[in-house]
PDB file of C-alpha atoms in Angstrom:
ATOM      1  CA  UNK A   1      19.267  -1.566 -88.627  1.00  0.00           C
ATOM      2  CA  UNK A   2      18.975  -1.535 -84.867  1.00  0.00           C
ATOM      3  CA  UNK A   3      15.922  -3.220 -83.370  1.00  0.00           C
ATOM      4  CA  UNK A   4      14.308  -4.150 -80.069  1.00  0.00           C
ATOM      5  CA  UNK A   5      12.147  -7.182 -79.433  1.00  0.00           C
ATOM      6  CA  UNK A   6      10.035  -7.624 -76.341  1.00  0.00           C
ATOM      7  CA  UNK A   7       7.162  -9.820 -75.256  1.00  0.00           C
ATOM      8  CA  UNK A   8       4.012  -8.012 -76.268  1.00  0.00           C
ATOM      9  CA  UNK A   9       1.651  -9.325 -73.657  1.00  0.00           C
ATOM     10  CA  UNK A  10      -0.719  -8.510 -72.249  1.00  0.00           C
ATOM     11  CA  UNK A  11       0.737  -9.778 -69.015  1.00  0.00           C
ATOM     12  CA  UNK A  12      -1.710 -10.226 -66.159  1.00  0.00           C
ATOM     13  CA  UNK A  13      -0.438 -10.841 -62.641  1.00  0.00           C
ATOM     14  CA  UNK A  14      -1.816 -10.868 -59.144  1.00  0.00           C
ATOM     15  CA  UNK A  15      -0.565  -8.313 -56.658  1.00  0.00           C
ATOM     16  CA  UNK A  16       2.796  -9.284 -55.056  1.00  0.00           C
ATOM     17  CA  UNK A  17       3.671 -11.648 -57.919  1.00  0.00           C
ATOM     18  CA  UNK A  18       7.111 -11.657 -59.543  1.00  0.00           C
ATOM     19  CA  UNK A  19       7.408  -9.831 -62.859  1.00  0.00           C
ATOM     20  CA  UNK A  20       9.721 -10.482 -65.789  1.00  0.00           C
ATOM     21  CA  UNK A  21       9.377  -8.739 -69.141  1.00  0.00           C
ATOM     22  CA  UNK A  22      11.885  -9.989 -71.678  1.00  0.00           C
ATOM     23  CA  UNK A  23      13.731  -7.627 -73.987  1.00  0.00           C
ATOM     24  CA  UNK A  24      16.396  -8.447 -76.557  1.00  0.00           C
ATOM     25  CA  UNK A  25      18.088  -6.117 -78.976  1.00  0.00           C
ATOM     26  CA  UNK A  26      20.126  -5.948 -82.145  1.00  0.00           C
ATOM     27  CA  UNK A  27      22.536  -3.055 -82.543  1.00  0.00           C
ATOM     28  CA  UNK A  28      25.586  -2.369 -84.664  1.00  0.00           C
ATOM     29  CA  UNK A  29      27.293  -0.170 -82.095  1.00  0.00           C
ATOM     30  CA  UNK A  30      27.386  -0.089 -78.297  1.00  0.00           C
ATOM     31  CA  UNK A  31      23.937   1.035 -77.273  1.00  0.00           C
ATOM     32  CA  UNK A  32      22.575   2.438 -74.071  1.00  0.00           C
ATOM     33  CA  UNK A  33      19.474   0.560 -72.968  1.00  0.00           C
ATOM     34  CA  UNK A  34      16.346   1.947 -71.372  1.00  0.00           C
ATOM     35  CA  UNK A  35      13.016   0.943 -69.931  1.00  0.00           C
ATOM     36  CA  UNK A  36      10.208   3.458 -70.217  1.00  0.00           C
ATOM     37  CA  UNK A  37       6.750   3.183 -68.678  1.00  0.00           C
ATOM     38  CA  UNK A  38       3.514   4.702 -69.960  1.00  0.00           C
ATOM     39  CA  UNK A  39       0.556   5.062 -67.627  1.00  0.00           C
ATOM     40  CA  UNK A  40      -2.922   5.477 -69.124  1.00  0.00           C
ATOM     41  CA  UNK A  41      -3.407   8.838 -70.788  1.00  0.00           C
ATOM     42  CA  UNK A  42       0.182   9.940 -70.254  1.00  0.00           C
ATOM     43  CA  UNK A  43       3.446  10.159 -72.134  1.00  0.00           C
ATOM     44  CA  UNK A  44       6.415   7.890 -71.524  1.00  0.00           C
ATOM     45  CA  UNK A  45       8.503   8.162 -68.375  1.00  0.00           C
ATOM     46  CA  UNK A  46      12.020   6.851 -67.991  1.00  0.00           C
ATOM     47  CA  UNK A  47      12.001   3.955 -65.540  1.00  0.00           C
ATOM     48  CA  UNK A  48      15.668   2.935 -65.605  1.00  0.00           C
ATOM     49  CA  UNK A  49      18.677   2.782 -67.858  1.00  0.00           C
ATOM     50  CA  UNK A  50      22.071   1.123 -68.318  1.00  0.00           C
ATOM     51  CA  UNK A  51      24.866   2.469 -70.466  1.00  0.00           C
ATOM     52  CA  UNK A  52      27.357  -0.394 -70.635  1.00  0.00           C
ATOM     53  CA  UNK A  53      27.627  -4.142 -70.338  1.00  0.00           C
ATOM     54  CA  UNK A  54      26.916  -5.612 -66.880  1.00  0.00           C
ATOM     55  CA  UNK A  55      25.425  -2.335 -65.640  1.00  0.00           C
ATOM     56  CA  UNK A  56      22.288  -2.778 -63.576  1.00  0.00           C
ATOM     57  CA  UNK A  57      19.630  -0.115 -63.744  1.00  0.00           C
ATOM     58  CA  UNK A  58      17.137   0.090 -60.896  1.00  0.00           C
ATOM     59  CA  UNK A  59      14.246   2.284 -59.819  1.00  0.00           C
ATOM     60  CA  UNK A  60      11.043   1.871 -57.782  1.00  0.00           C
ATOM     61  CA  UNK A  61      11.815  -1.809 -57.182  1.00  0.00           C
ATOM     62  CA  UNK A  62      12.365  -2.536 -60.877  1.00  0.00           C
ATOM     63  CA  UNK A  63      15.724  -3.833 -62.090  1.00  0.00           C
ATOM     64  CA  UNK A  64      17.318  -4.696 -65.411  1.00  0.00           C
ATOM     65  CA  UNK A  65      20.854  -5.843 -66.203  1.00  0.00           C
ATOM     66  CA  UNK A  66      22.633  -5.084 -69.480  1.00  0.00           C
ATOM     67  CA  UNK A  67      23.734  -8.489 -70.804  1.00  0.00           C
ATOM     68  CA  UNK A  68      25.939  -8.037 -73.829  1.00  0.00           C
ATOM     69  CA  UNK A  69      26.558 -11.765 -74.309  1.00  0.00           C
ATOM     70  CA  UNK A  70      22.850 -12.467 -74.701  1.00  0.00           C
ATOM     71  CA  UNK A  71      21.953  -8.983 -76.049  1.00  0.00           C
ATOM     72  CA  UNK A  72      19.231  -8.743 -73.439  1.00  0.00           C
ATOM     73  CA  UNK A  73      17.863  -6.249 -70.928  1.00  0.00           C
ATOM     74  CA  UNK A  74      15.057  -8.046 -69.118  1.00  0.00           C
ATOM     75  CA  UNK A  75      12.928  -6.067 -66.678  1.00  0.00           C
ATOM     76  CA  UNK A  76      12.184  -7.617 -63.274  1.00  0.00           C
ATOM     77  CA  UNK A  77      10.330  -6.712 -60.115  1.00  0.00           C
ATOM     78  CA  UNK A  78      10.002  -8.931 -57.087  1.00  0.00           C
ATOM     79  CA  UNK A  79       6.518  -7.895 -55.986  1.00  0.00           C
ATOM     80  CA  UNK A  80       4.212  -5.949 -58.302  1.00  0.00           C
ATOM     81  CA  UNK A  81       1.467  -3.611 -57.148  1.00  0.00           C
ATOM     82  CA  UNK A  82      -1.794  -2.584 -58.774  1.00  0.00           C
ATOM     83  CA  UNK A  83      -0.224   0.839 -59.391  1.00  0.00           C
ATOM     84  CA  UNK A  84       2.388  -0.820 -61.655  1.00  0.00           C
ATOM     85  CA  UNK A  85      -0.297  -1.480 -64.271  1.00  0.00           C
ATOM     86  CA  UNK A  86       0.960   0.288 -67.382  1.00  0.00           C
ATOM     87  CA  UNK A  87       2.668  -0.305 -70.714  1.00  0.00           C
ATOM     88  CA  UNK A  88       6.419  -0.920 -70.555  1.00  0.00           C
ATOM     89  CA  UNK A  89       8.761  -0.110 -73.439  1.00  0.00           C
ATOM     90  CA  UNK A  90      12.291  -1.349 -73.900  1.00  0.00           C
ATOM     91  CA  UNK A  91      14.466   0.987 -75.960  1.00  0.00           C
ATOM     92  CA  UNK A  92      18.005   1.483 -77.143  1.00  0.00           C
ATOM     93  CA  UNK A  93      20.056   4.423 -78.260  1.00  0.00           C
ATOM     94  CA  UNK A  94      23.339   4.313 -80.094  1.00  0.00           C
ATOM     95  CA  UNK A  95      25.506   7.415 -80.353  1.00  0.00           C
ATOM     96  CA  UNK A  96      24.568   9.323 -83.456  1.00  0.00           C
ATOM     97  CA  UNK A  97      21.309   7.479 -83.981  1.00  0.00           C
ATOM     98  CA  UNK A  98      17.751   8.067 -82.871  1.00  0.00           C
ATOM     99  CA  UNK A  99      16.046   5.975 -80.224  1.00  0.00           C
ATOM    100  CA  UNK A 100      14.567   2.612 -81.185  1.00  0.00           C
ATOM    101  CA  UNK A 101      11.633   1.359 -79.118  1.00  0.00           C
ATOM    102  CA  UNK A 102      10.168  -2.091 -78.713  1.00  0.00           C
ATOM    103  CA  UNK A 103       6.438  -2.658 -79.289  1.00  0.00           C
ATOM    104  CA  UNK A 104       5.566  -2.294 -75.604  1.00  0.00           C
ATOM    105  CA  UNK A 105       4.231  -4.796 -73.074  1.00  0.00           C
ATOM    106  CA  UNK A 106       0.947  -4.122 -71.340  1.00  0.00           C
ATOM    107  CA  UNK A 107       0.955  -5.177 -67.686  1.00  0.00           C
ATOM    108  CA  UNK A 108      -2.225  -5.549 -65.654  1.00  0.00           C
ATOM    109  CA  UNK A 109      -1.929  -6.230 -61.944  1.00  0.00           C
ATOM    110  CA  UNK A 110      -5.040  -7.514 -60.207  1.00  0.00           C
ATOM    111  CA  UNK A 111      -5.719  -6.922 -56.514  1.00  0.00           C
TER     112      UNK A 111
ATOM    113  CA  UNK B   1      12.140  22.402 -63.666  1.00  0.00           C
ATOM    114  CA  UNK B   2       9.131  22.291 -65.951  1.00  0.00           C
ATOM    115  CA  UNK B   3       8.727  19.187 -68.086  1.00  0.00           C
ATOM    116  CA  UNK B   4       8.051  18.855 -71.766  1.00  0.00           C
ATOM    117  CA  UNK B   5       4.788  20.504 -72.714  1.00  0.00           C
ATOM    118  CA  UNK B   6       2.679  19.807 -75.752  1.00  0.00           C
ATOM    119  CA  UNK B   7      -0.261  21.750 -77.098  1.00  0.00           C
ATOM    120  CA  UNK B   8      -2.993  21.140 -77.759  1.00  0.00           C
ATOM    121  CA  UNK B   9      -3.666  17.941 -75.822  1.00  0.00           C
ATOM    122  CA  UNK B  10      -6.569  16.908 -78.048  1.00  0.00           C
ATOM    123  CA  UNK B  11      -7.505  17.713 -81.629  1.00  0.00           C
ATOM    124  CA  UNK B  12     -10.291  16.639 -83.907  1.00  0.00           C
ATOM    125  CA  UNK B  13      -9.898  17.285 -87.619  1.00  0.00           C
ATOM    126  CA  UNK B  14     -11.479  16.054 -90.822  1.00  0.00           C
ATOM    127  CA  UNK B  15      -9.811  14.396 -93.775  1.00  0.00           C
ATOM    128  CA  UNK B  16      -7.971  16.782 -96.044  1.00  0.00           C
ATOM    129  CA  UNK B  17      -7.331  19.393 -93.380  1.00  0.00           C
ATOM    130  CA  UNK B  18      -3.938  20.234 -91.982  1.00  0.00           C
ATOM    131  CA  UNK B  19      -2.792  20.432 -88.383  1.00  0.00           C
ATOM    132  CA  UNK B  20       0.078  21.957 -86.422  1.00  0.00           C
ATOM    133  CA  UNK B  21       1.240  20.553 -83.106  1.00  0.00           C
ATOM    134  CA  UNK B  22       3.560  22.338 -80.709  1.00  0.00           C
ATOM    135  CA  UNK B  23       6.200  21.108 -78.289  1.00  0.00           C
ATOM    136  CA  UNK B  24       8.203  23.051 -75.720  1.00  0.00           C
ATOM    137  CA  UNK B  25      11.226  21.099 -74.452  1.00  0.00           C
ATOM    138  CA  UNK B  26      12.713  21.143 -70.994  1.00  0.00           C
ATOM    139  CA  UNK B  27      14.683  24.320 -70.437  1.00  0.00           C
ATOM    140  CA  UNK B  28      18.243  23.828 -71.691  1.00  0.00           C
ATOM    141  CA  UNK B  29      17.377  20.866 -73.901  1.00  0.00           C
ATOM    142  CA  UNK B  30      18.242  21.482 -77.511  1.00  0.00           C
ATOM    143  CA  UNK B  31      17.109  18.265 -79.151  1.00  0.00           C
ATOM    144  CA  UNK B  32      13.457  17.550 -79.882  1.00  0.00           C
ATOM    145  CA  UNK B  33      12.162  14.303 -81.352  1.00  0.00           C
ATOM    146  CA  UNK B  34       8.662  13.478 -82.515  1.00  0.00           C
ATOM    147  CA  UNK B  35       6.961  10.089 -82.457  1.00  0.00           C
ATOM    148  CA  UNK B  36       3.652   8.729 -83.659  1.00  0.00           C
ATOM    149  CA  UNK B  37       2.014   6.145 -81.414  1.00  0.00           C
ATOM    150  CA  UNK B  38      -0.804   3.926 -82.666  1.00  0.00           C
ATOM    151  CA  UNK B  39      -2.187   0.622 -81.338  1.00  0.00           C
ATOM    152  CA  UNK B  40      -1.191  -1.187 -84.512  1.00  0.00           C
ATOM    153  CA  UNK B  41       2.269   0.238 -85.209  1.00  0.00           C
ATOM    154  CA  UNK B  42       3.455   1.156 -81.734  1.00  0.00           C
ATOM    155  CA  UNK B  43       5.936   4.005 -81.373  1.00  0.00           C
ATOM    156  CA  UNK B  44       7.323   5.202 -84.667  1.00  0.00           C
ATOM    157  CA  UNK B  45      10.026   7.824 -85.002  1.00  0.00           C
ATOM    158  CA  UNK B  46       9.054  10.817 -87.124  1.00  0.00           C
ATOM    159  CA  UNK B  47      12.026  13.184 -86.945  1.00  0.00           C
ATOM    160  CA  UNK B  48      14.519  14.866 -84.682  1.00  0.00           C
ATOM    161  CA  UNK B  49      15.558  18.510 -84.579  1.00  0.00           C
ATOM    162  CA  UNK B  50      18.639  20.003 -83.029  1.00  0.00           C
ATOM    163  CA  UNK B  51      19.705  23.636 -83.246  1.00  0.00           C
ATOM    164  CA  UNK B  52      16.915  24.340 -85.740  1.00  0.00           C
ATOM    165  CA  UNK B  53      18.162  21.606 -88.098  1.00  0.00           C
ATOM    166  CA  UNK B  54      16.528  18.287 -88.847  1.00  0.00           C
ATOM    167  CA  UNK B  55      19.053  15.623 -87.824  1.00  0.00           C
ATOM    168  CA  UNK B  56      17.172  12.398 -88.414  1.00  0.00           C
ATOM    169  CA  UNK B  57      14.010  11.452 -90.211  1.00  0.00           C
ATOM    170  CA  UNK B  58      11.836   8.378 -89.993  1.00  0.00           C
ATOM    171  CA  UNK B  59       9.949   6.655 -92.753  1.00  0.00           C
ATOM    172  CA  UNK B  60       6.924   8.933 -93.103  1.00  0.00           C
ATOM    173  CA  UNK B  61       5.530  10.669 -96.191  1.00  0.00           C
ATOM    174  CA  UNK B  62       6.311  14.268 -96.980  1.00  0.00           C
ATOM    175  CA  UNK B  63       2.926  15.328 -95.565  1.00  0.00           C
ATOM    176  CA  UNK B  64       4.644  15.167 -92.189  1.00  0.00           C
ATOM    177  CA  UNK B  65       7.025  18.038 -91.591  1.00  0.00           C
ATOM    178  CA  UNK B  66       8.493  19.915 -88.701  1.00  0.00           C
ATOM    179  CA  UNK B  67      10.650  22.770 -87.638  1.00  0.00           C
ATOM    180  CA  UNK B  68      12.483  24.043 -84.620  1.00  0.00           C
ATOM    181  CA  UNK B  69      12.837  27.607 -83.449  1.00  0.00           C
ATOM    182  CA  UNK B  70      15.817  29.364 -81.919  1.00  0.00           C
ATOM    183  CA  UNK B  71      14.381  28.831 -78.422  1.00  0.00           C
ATOM    184  CA  UNK B  72      14.288  25.056 -79.145  1.00  0.00           C
ATOM    185  CA  UNK B  73      10.508  24.936 -79.297  1.00  0.00           C
ATOM    186  CA  UNK B  74       9.340  22.697 -82.106  1.00  0.00           C
ATOM    187  CA  UNK B  75       6.270  22.323 -84.257  1.00  0.00           C
ATOM    188  CA  UNK B  76       5.162  19.504 -86.466  1.00  0.00           C
ATOM    189  CA  UNK B  77       2.714  19.872 -89.294  1.00  0.00           C
ATOM    190  CA  UNK B  78       0.614  17.274 -91.041  1.00  0.00           C
ATOM    191  CA  UNK B  79      -1.048  18.301 -94.284  1.00  0.00           C
ATOM    192  CA  UNK B  80      -3.889  16.648 -96.177  1.00  0.00           C
ATOM    193  CA  UNK B  81      -4.905  14.572 -93.187  1.00  0.00           C
ATOM    194  CA  UNK B  82      -5.917  10.946 -93.652  1.00  0.00           C
ATOM    195  CA  UNK B  83      -7.927   8.716 -91.350  1.00  0.00           C
ATOM    196  CA  UNK B  84      -4.772   6.724 -90.638  1.00  0.00           C
ATOM    197  CA  UNK B  85      -3.099   9.781 -89.151  1.00  0.00           C
ATOM    198  CA  UNK B  86      -5.263   9.414 -86.051  1.00  0.00           C
ATOM    199  CA  UNK B  87      -2.748   8.767 -83.295  1.00  0.00           C
ATOM    200  CA  UNK B  88      -1.048  10.023 -80.182  1.00  0.00           C
ATOM    201  CA  UNK B  89       1.828  12.292 -81.187  1.00  0.00           C
ATOM    202  CA  UNK B  90       4.594  12.386 -78.636  1.00  0.00           C
ATOM    203  CA  UNK B  91       7.384  14.867 -78.364  1.00  0.00           C
ATOM    204  CA  UNK B  92      10.594  14.117 -76.467  1.00  0.00           C
ATOM    205  CA  UNK B  93      13.485  16.359 -75.560  1.00  0.00           C
ATOM    206  CA  UNK B  94      17.073  15.664 -74.617  1.00  0.00           C
ATOM    207  CA  UNK B  95      20.121  17.758 -73.880  1.00  0.00           C
ATOM    208  CA  UNK B  96      21.965  17.142 -77.113  1.00  0.00           C
ATOM    209  CA  UNK B  97      21.542  15.230 -80.316  1.00  0.00           C
ATOM    210  CA  UNK B  98      23.227  11.958 -81.142  1.00  0.00           C
ATOM    211  CA  UNK B  99      24.126  11.032 -77.603  1.00  0.00           C
ATOM    212  CA  UNK B 100      22.932   8.272 -75.333  1.00  0.00           C
ATOM    213  CA  UNK B 101      21.137  10.654 -72.998  1.00  0.00           C
ATOM    214  CA  UNK B 102      17.636   9.690 -72.058  1.00  0.00           C
ATOM    215  CA  UNK B 103      14.710  11.379 -73.705  1.00  0.00           C
ATOM    216  CA  UNK B 104      12.032  13.119 -71.670  1.00  0.00           C
ATOM    217  CA  UNK B 105       8.546  12.818 -73.066  1.00  0.00           C
ATOM    218  CA  UNK B 106       5.605  15.155 -73.059  1.00  0.00           C
ATOM    219  CA  UNK B 107       2.030  13.983 -72.429  1.00  0.00           C
ATOM    220  CA  UNK B 108       1.258  13.872 -76.129  1.00  0.00           C
ATOM    221  CA  UNK B 109      -1.339  15.326 -78.462  1.00  0.00           C
ATOM    222  CA  UNK B 110      -4.227  13.004 -79.294  1.00  0.00           C
ATOM    223  CA  UNK B 111      -5.226  13.646 -82.917  1.00  0.00           C
ATOM    224  CA  UNK B 112      -8.475  12.222 -84.250  1.00  0.00           C
ATOM    225  CA  UNK B 113      -9.173  12.469 -87.962  1.00  0.00           C
ATOM    226  CA  UNK B 114     -12.810  12.020 -88.989  1.00  0.00           C
TER     227      UNK B 114
END
């Protein structure tokens, strides 16, 4: 079945550091790819998405590019802030199937 | 537009009891999915409802059930609670079922089983 693998962390960075969270997937169809973020005590919020190969999703300084050749959707941000501390989930959705989420990566940003 | 709402936000039950959780999707959304989130297992898909019909089901025992009403509101029920059912239960809504549309999540219901 479809699956998502991502680095589980925790990842600890200093403020203004560069962030990369790796995500790779396995899917039988042509999935849409998503990054969700979960702040403490809250539900998940959509951060960005990409629906086809070579699409780049971006939001709030975060970016991820849909790489079909490497089946990857790595999340990047050039300069993280303390307020970015959260758990980040990579996910995929294939038409006709339910969402599949990765295990989540906890990010802590220190001032 | 109001977001996905879940009630109650917190619940404490004892083993053997049953519980019902409620989810109201975003207005116009007809698909509702339920997830269980635990530190050990992460996010696990429970089931999805669309137009009052269960469309997909995850790998959970029959103690976990759900339903959807004509106004798209959904409830999930857990009977004969076990300690391992302690988790954050998340509801997510989307416009339609089986598409690649993003899901919008509620804040969750934190269930503690003693």
